[in-house]
Backbone as a chain_set.jsonl record, in Angstrom:
{"seq": "XXXXXXXXXXXXXXXXXXXXXXXXXXXXXXXXXXXXXXXXXXXXXXXXXXXXXXXXXXXXXXXXXXXXXXXXXXXXXXXXXXXXXXXXXXXXXXXXXXXXXXXXXXXXXXXXXXXXXXXX", "coords": {"N": [[-3.918, 0.346, 17.121], [-0.929, 0.737, 15.301], [-0.844, 1.594, 13.03], [-1.847, 1.728, 10.775], [-4.647, 2.695, 9.582], [-4.331, 5.146, 9.852], [-1.954, 5.242, 7.428], [-3.407, 4.953, 4.873], [-5.326, 6.278, 5.048], [-3.696, 8.844, 4.823], [-3.103, 7.564, 2.492], [-5.149, 7.632, 0.54], [-5.919, 9.72, 0.22], [-3.786, 11.725, -0.925], [-1.816, 13.601, -3.88], [-0.869, 11.631, -6.116], [-3.2, 10.231, -5.984], [-5.818, 10.823, -7.237], [-6.698, 11.198, -10.098], [-7.518, 8.849, -9.927], [-11.225, 7.996, -10.205], [-13.699, 7.142, -9.258], [-13.618, 7.72, -5.778], [-13.628, 6.176, -2.509], [-14.664, 5.496, 0.595], [-14.587, 3.632, 3.847], [-15.401, 2.656, 6.875], [-15.03, -0.36, 8.555], [-15.939, -2.046, 10.442], [-16.754, -4.466, 12.952], [-19.148, -5.429, 12.354], [-19.667, -7.701, 9.624], [-21.928, -6.695, 7.545], [-22.924, -7.229, 4.45], [-25.132, -5.981, 2.673], [-25.218, -3.284, 4.354], [-22.673, -2.124, 4.29], [-22.269, -1.451, 1.159], [-24.438, -0.295, 0.791], [-23.361, 1.799, 1.96], [-20.505, 2.457, 0.655], [-21.951, 3.131, -1.407], [-23.008, 5.449, -1.404], [-20.947, 6.971, -0.375], [-19.861, 7.435, -3.178], [-21.888, 8.544, -4.015], [-22.027, 10.64, -2.892], [-24.501, 11.564, -1.17], [-26.954, 10.601, 0.266], [-28.985, 7.274, 0.013], [-31.613, 5.708, -1.374], [-32.361, 3.397, -1.374], [-32.955, -0.691, -1.212], [-32.644, -2.282, -2.107], [-30.009, -4.885, -2.212], [-29.294, -5.95, -4.504], [-30.091, -4.49, -6.67], [-28.953, -1.67, -5.29], [-26.184, -3.716, -5.537], [-26.235, -3.142, -8.417], [-26.123, -0.578, -9.027], [-23.156, 0.353, -8.144], [-21.94, -1.336, -9.885], [-22.136, 0.305, -12.325], [-21.27, 2.39, -11.755], [-19.077, 2.394, -11.411], [-17.901, 1.08, -13.988], [-15.483, 0.499, -16.253], [-14.161, 2.734, -15.07], [-11.244, 4.251, -13.29], [-10.929, 3.138, -9.619], [-10.365, 3.66, -6.406], [-10.928, 2.331, -3.297], [-11.362, 1.905, -0.577], [-11.5, 0.114, 3.123], [-11.539, 0.169, 5.601], [-10.63, -1.056, 8.698], [-11.272, -3.803, 8.555], [-12.739, -6.767, 10.214], [-14.029, -9.628, 9.101], [-13.781, -12.579, 8.971], [-14.975, -14.44, 6.405], [-15.738, -15.475, 3.665], [-16.719, -16.022, 1.691], [-18.412, -13.66, 1.978], [-16.151, -11.275, 1.428], [-16.987, -11.801, -0.968], [-18.829, -11.818, -2.214], [-19.87, -8.331, -1.9], [-17.31, -7.558, -2.861], [-18.186, -7.599, -5.72], [-19.752, -5.748, -7.585], [-17.588, -4.226, -8.251], [-15.92, -5.497, -10.024], [-15.985, -4.839, -12.215], [-14.774, -2.898, -12.936], [-12.139, -0.397, -13.746], [-8.8, -2.42, -14.67], [-6.601, -1.518, -13.174], [-7.426, -0.082, -11.2], [-7.57, 0.119, -7.674], [-7.848, -1.265, -4.55], [-8.067, -0.747, -0.806], [-8.173, -2.565, 2.656], [-7.752, -2.297, 5.497], [-7.289, -4.02, 8.751], [-6.427, -5.418, 11.794], [-6.354, -7.904, 12.35], [-4.275, -11.009, 10.801], [-5.998, -12.682, 9.76], [-7.149, -12.636, 8.609], [-6.586, -10.627, 6.517], [-4.627, -11.841, 4.903], [-6.786, -14.021, 4.471], [-7.8, -11.974, 2.3], [-6.853, -11.97, 0.558], [-3.908, -11.548, 0.324], [-0.348, -10.282, 1.418], [1.236, -11.028, 4.845], [3.458, -8.854, 7.317]], "CA": [[-2.598, 0.832, 17.293], [0.376, 1.051, 14.196], [-1.213, 3.66, 12.265], [-3.153, 1.659, 9.852], [-5.676, 3.493, 9.211], [-4.03, 6.991, 9.337], [-1.674, 5.247, 7.038], [-4.14, 4.084, 4.383], [-6.063, 7.583, 5.033], [-2.783, 9.585, 3.616], [-2.954, 7.628, 0.684], [-6.187, 8.009, 0.665], [-6.13, 12.316, -0.01], [-2.311, 11.912, -1.586], [-1.78, 13.897, -4.753], [-0.217, 10.649, -6.747], [-4.169, 8.932, -6.138], [-6.53, 11.973, -7.683], [-6.747, 10.55, -11.178], [-8.808, 7.47, -9.103], [-12.842, 8.647, -9.875], [-14.674, 7.689, -8.082], [-13.066, 7.156, -4.914], [-14.457, 6.053, -1.255], [-14.123, 4.983, 2.276], [-16.567, 2.994, 4.534], [-15.165, 1.728, 8.11], [-16.516, -1.654, 8.911], [-15.82, -3.168, 12.483], [-16.773, -6.178, 13.366], [-20.241, -5.827, 11.34], [-19.45, -6.646, 7.906], [-22.686, -6.859, 6.642], [-22.457, -6.515, 2.438], [-25.454, -4.762, 1.942], [-25.034, -1.847, 4.538], [-21.203, -1.675, 3.496], [-22.087, -1.791, -0.019], [-24.909, 1.145, 1.041], [-22.018, 2.958, 2.002], [-19.928, 2.696, -0.316], [-22.274, 3.701, -2.73], [-23.631, 7.41, -1.109], [-20.399, 7.97, -0.214], [-19.57, 8.029, -4.402], [-22.26, 9.574, -5.091], [-21.591, 12.211, -1.972], [-25.897, 11.527, -0.686], [-28.068, 8.977, 0.989], [-29.72, 6.636, -1.342], [-33.529, 5.682, -1.163], [-32.657, 2.081, -2.848], [-33.27, -1.018, 0.267], [-32.232, -3.809, -2.043], [-28.78, -5.86, -2.413], [-29.223, -6.436, -5.674], [-30.024, -2.183, -6.479], [-27.303, -1.012, -4.962], [-24.767, -3.658, -6.409], [-26.115, -2.822, -9.771], [-26.238, 1.072, -9.043], [-22.713, 0.378, -7.341], [-21.204, -1.813, -10.67], [-23.149, 1.189, -13.464], [-20.684, 4.204, -10.961], [-17.438, 1.915, -11.714], [-18.107, 0.63, -14.668], [-14.573, 0.9, -16.748], [-13.202, 3.515, -13.913], [-10.534, 3.549, -12.482], [-11.524, 3.736, -8.591], [-9.81, 3.892, -5.185], [-12.082, 1.651, -2.498], [-10.75, 1.756, 1.228], [-12.388, -0.744, 3.441], [-11.455, 0.884, 6.513], [-10.659, -2.068, 10.404], [-12.657, -5.42, 8.544], [-12.367, -8.084, 11.007], [-14.572, -10.484, 9.191], [-12.922, -13.746, 7.273], [-15.655, -15.082, 6.1], [-14.619, -14.842, 1.806], [-17.924, -16.039, 0.923], [-19.36, -12.03, 1.856], [-15.922, -10.818, 0.681], [-16.895, -12.137, -2.491], [-20.109, -10.494, -2.597], [-19.386, -7.503, -1.567], [-16.144, -7.098, -4.722], [-18.414, -8.332, -6.899], [-19.728, -5.209, -8.596], [-16.37, -3.923, -8.732], [-14.564, -6.263, -11.251], [-16.196, -3.747, -14.203], [-13.659, -1.625, -12.837], [-10.244, -0.584, -14.732], [-8.005, -3.394, -14.011], [-5.551, -0.165, -12.564], [-8.534, 0.183, -9.831], [-6.872, -0.369, -5.732], [-9.288, -1.66, -2.77], [-7.142, -1.395, 0.463], [-7.698, -2.695, 3.197], [-6.82, -2.602, 6.76], [-7.578, -4.605, 9.445], [-5.817, -5.725, 12.774], [-6.653, -9.657, 11.88], [-3.874, -10.904, 10.233], [-6.207, -14.162, 9.227], [-8.23, -11.183, 7.285], [-5.257, -10.689, 5.821], [-4.719, -13.572, 4.583], [-8.136, -14.293, 3.251], [-8.098, -10.705, 1.104], [-5.405, -12.177, -0.973], [-2.666, -9.559, 0.967], [0.878, -10.667, 2.517], [1.572, -9.445, 5.826], [4.713, -9.14, 6.602]], "C": [[-1.26, 0.894, 16.154], [0.113, 1.848, 13.413], [-1.77, 3.373, 11.157], [-4.345, 2.558, 9.22], [-5.175, 4.909, 8.744], [-2.743, 6.873, 7.621], [-2.553, 4.77, 4.869], [-5.486, 5.449, 4.223], [-5.076, 9.097, 4.187], [-2.69, 9.094, 2.298], [-4.535, 7.51, -0.105], [-6.44, 9.664, -0.304], [-4.518, 12.657, -0.418], [-2.518, 12.351, -3.283], [-2.024, 12.713, -5.638], [-2.386, 10.125, -6.88], [-5.592, 9.991, -6.883], [-6.714, 11.75, -8.851], [-8.281, 9.008, -10.726], [-10.264, 8.273, -8.675], [-13.215, 7.419, -10.092], [-13.505, 7.077, -6.913], [-14.0, 6.798, -3.222], [-14.362, 4.721, 0.078], [-14.682, 5.064, 3.116], [-15.06, 2.491, 5.893], [-16.432, 0.349, 8.329], [-16.454, -1.954, 9.973], [-16.654, -4.825, 12.132], [-18.375, -6.671, 12.554], [-20.088, -5.395, 10.005], [-20.958, -7.628, 7.35], [-22.812, -6.45, 5.06], [-23.277, -5.733, 1.821], [-25.725, -2.79, 2.941], [-23.647, -1.242, 3.879], [-21.742, -1.269, 2.141], [-22.828, -0.468, -0.095], [-24.351, 2.12, 0.885], [-21.318, 3.21, 1.173], [-20.874, 3.671, -1.697], [-22.817, 5.137, -2.562], [-22.081, 7.738, 0.005], [-19.234, 8.227, -1.569], [-20.247, 8.631, -4.504], [-22.328, 11.016, -3.746], [-23.704, 12.857, -1.362], [-25.911, 10.036, -0.597], [-29.057, 8.978, -0.175], [-30.901, 5.763, -0.756], [-33.29, 3.175, -0.989], [-32.654, 0.923, -0.876], [-32.965, -2.369, -0.352], [-30.938, -4.17, -2.099], [-28.742, -4.922, -3.804], [-29.56, -4.881, -6.578], [-28.981, -1.965, -6.296], [-25.997, -1.521, -5.742], [-25.051, -2.917, -8.111], [-26.1, -1.206, -9.743], [-23.796, 0.993, -9.046], [-21.969, -0.046, -8.78], [-21.661, -1.018, -12.358], [-22.238, 2.672, -12.664], [-19.241, 4.093, -11.138], [-16.588, 0.956, -13.208], [-16.499, 0.768, -15.863], [-14.063, 1.772, -16.48], [-12.196, 3.423, -13.238], [-10.787, 4.042, -10.76], [-10.897, 3.679, -7.992], [-11.566, 3.374, -4.261], [-10.999, 1.494, -1.246], [-11.525, 1.127, 2.279], [-11.888, -0.717, 4.515], [-11.756, -0.186, 8.18], [-12.021, -3.079, 9.497], [-11.489, -6.12, 9.557], [-12.999, -9.191, 10.121], [-13.599, -11.654, 8.71], [-13.434, -14.141, 6.626], [-15.35, -14.673, 4.396], [-15.974, -14.817, 1.329], [-18.552, -14.333, 0.979], [-17.787, -11.847, 1.671], [-16.069, -10.746, -1.421], [-17.888, -11.47, -3.283], [-20.145, -9.252, -2.47], [-18.538, -7.727, -3.534], [-16.817, -7.447, -5.498], [-18.986, -7.44, -7.776], [-18.276, -4.211, -8.825], [-15.361, -4.288, -9.947], [-14.271, -5.469, -12.584], [-15.3, -2.976, -13.744], [-12.437, -1.682, -14.089], [-9.287, -1.255, -13.464], [-6.726, -2.616, -13.458], [-5.956, -0.095, -11.686], [-7.932, -0.029, -9.128], [-8.129, -0.357, -4.501], [-8.035, -1.576, -1.722], [-7.653, -1.691, 1.627], [-7.405, -2.975, 4.631], [-7.963, -3.587, 8.107], [-6.12, -5.14, 10.685], [-5.507, -7.26, 13.147], [-5.534, -10.477, 10.655], [-4.024, -12.721, 8.718], [-7.123, -13.704, 8.045], [-7.726, -11.514, 6.582], [-5.537, -11.56, 4.395], [-5.761, -14.285, 3.237], [-8.493, -14.242, 2.537], [-6.981, -11.319, 0.147], [-4.105, -11.534, -0.485], [-1.562, -11.11, 1.762], [0.524, -10.058, 3.95], [2.816, -9.224, 6.357], [5.223, -7.4, 7.119]], "O": [[-0.35, 1.372, 16.832], [0.82, 2.805, 13.096], [-2.217, 4.257, 10.427], [-4.452, 2.839, 8.026], [-5.442, 5.572, 7.742], [-2.573, 7.825, 6.86], [-1.894, 4.34, 3.922], [-6.377, 5.437, 3.374], [-5.47, 9.957, 3.4], [-2.372, 9.705, 1.278], [-4.73, 7.302, -1.303], [-7.062, 10.232, -1.201], [-4.077, 13.789, -0.222], [-3.237, 11.639, -3.984], [-3.182, 12.556, -6.025], [-2.763, 9.693, -7.969], [-6.579, 9.256, -6.879], [-7.428, 12.743, -8.992], [-9.36, 8.583, -11.139], [-10.554, 8.86, -7.632], [-13.007, 6.759, -11.11], [-12.706, 6.172, -7.154], [-15.079, 7.362, -3.043], [-14.075, 3.531, 0.208], [-15.3, 6.064, 3.483], [-13.95, 2.069, 5.569], [-17.645, 0.138, 8.306], [-17.579, -2.177, 10.42], [-16.887, -5.736, 11.339], [-18.704, -7.818, 12.252], [-20.147, -4.34, 9.372], [-21.023, -8.784, 6.932], [-22.768, -5.278, 4.684], [-22.979, -4.982, 0.892], [-26.13, -1.707, 2.521], [-23.534, -0.233, 3.184], [-21.407, -0.085, 2.132], [-22.342, 0.459, -0.744], [-24.515, 3.068, 0.117], [-21.39, 4.366, 0.756], [-20.522, 4.505, -2.531], [-23.027, 5.875, -3.524], [-22.101, 8.536, 0.942], [-18.174, 8.841, -1.442], [-19.902, 9.659, -5.088], [-22.688, 12.173, -3.963], [-24.096, 14.015, -1.223], [-25.376, 9.002, -0.999], [-29.62, 9.809, -0.888], [-30.874, 5.237, 0.357], [-33.955, 2.204, -0.627], [-32.462, 1.423, 0.232], [-32.945, -3.406, 0.31], [-30.454, -3.052, -1.92], [-28.366, -3.779, -4.063], [-28.541, -4.483, -7.143], [-28.054, -2.05, -7.102], [-25.131, -0.849, -6.3], [-24.206, -2.323, -8.78], [-26.051, -0.72, -10.873], [-23.196, 1.589, -9.941], [-21.223, 0.873, -9.116], [-21.535, -1.656, -13.403], [-22.537, 3.825, -12.977], [-18.39, 4.982, -11.099], [-15.475, 0.472, -13.41], [-16.881, 1.702, -16.569], [-13.267, 2.148, -17.34], [-12.126, 2.463, -12.471], [-10.841, 5.255, -10.557], [-9.902, 3.545, -8.705], [-12.72, 3.767, -4.428], [-9.916, 0.911, -1.286], [-12.558, 1.784, 2.405], [-11.556, -1.874, 4.774], [-12.844, -0.121, 8.752], [-13.234, -3.076, 9.707], [-10.266, -6.108, 9.688], [-12.314, -10.174, 10.403], [-12.627, -11.367, 8.01], [-12.719, -14.529, 5.702], [-14.781, -13.635, 4.058], [-16.434, -13.873, 0.688], [-19.119, -13.883, -0.017], [-17.633, -13.06, 1.82], [-15.636, -10.163, -2.415], [-17.916, -10.881, -4.364], [-20.8, -8.904, -3.452], [-18.946, -7.913, -4.681], [-16.144, -7.815, -6.462], [-18.977, -7.875, -8.927], [-18.24, -3.479, -9.815], [-14.462, -3.687, -10.536], [-13.373, -5.344, -13.417], [-15.05, -2.099, -14.571], [-12.042, -2.518, -14.902], [-9.067, -1.013, -12.277], [-5.735, -3.335, -13.327], [-5.11, -0.001, -10.797], [-7.086, -0.737, -9.674], [-8.909, 0.4, -3.924], [-7.082, -2.341, -1.866], [-7.718, -0.555, 2.097], [-6.755, -3.991, 4.878], [-9.192, -3.642, 8.13], [-4.954, -5.173, 10.293], [-4.694, -7.699, 13.96], [-6.024, -10.544, 9.527], [-3.377, -13.323, 7.861], [-7.588, -14.212, 7.025], [-7.988, -12.488, 5.876], [-6.285, -11.739, 3.433], [-5.699, -14.709, 2.083], [-9.139, -15.034, 1.85], [-6.493, -10.889, -0.897], [-3.365, -11.001, -1.312], [-1.803, -12.202, 2.277], [-0.15, -9.065, 4.222], [3.59, -9.545, 5.456], [6.325, -6.957, 6.793]]}, "num_chains": 1, "name": "protein.A"}
């Protein structure tokens, strides 16, 4: 309703963030399946599909792709408030450059608060 995805898309496509590499965009919706999301992020970074079927393998690949790099990740339309799933999903990204950014759009204030953000 209020343009969260549109704003995130504008940021993602802005020339000011072109030095973020890799960059990935994943739509989440109500199915916060860590394997599916991790695979989608990896495929977005690689620009092609992958035949990996194990979460550990996918997350190891993600770690390799972002290690020491300034990345930008957009997780669009997050519904899940399950903090343990969020922790598991973000674990490979902890090896990235500290200037990296993860943008989360959500229509639920409680999700934003779980992510460590403020609304307002």
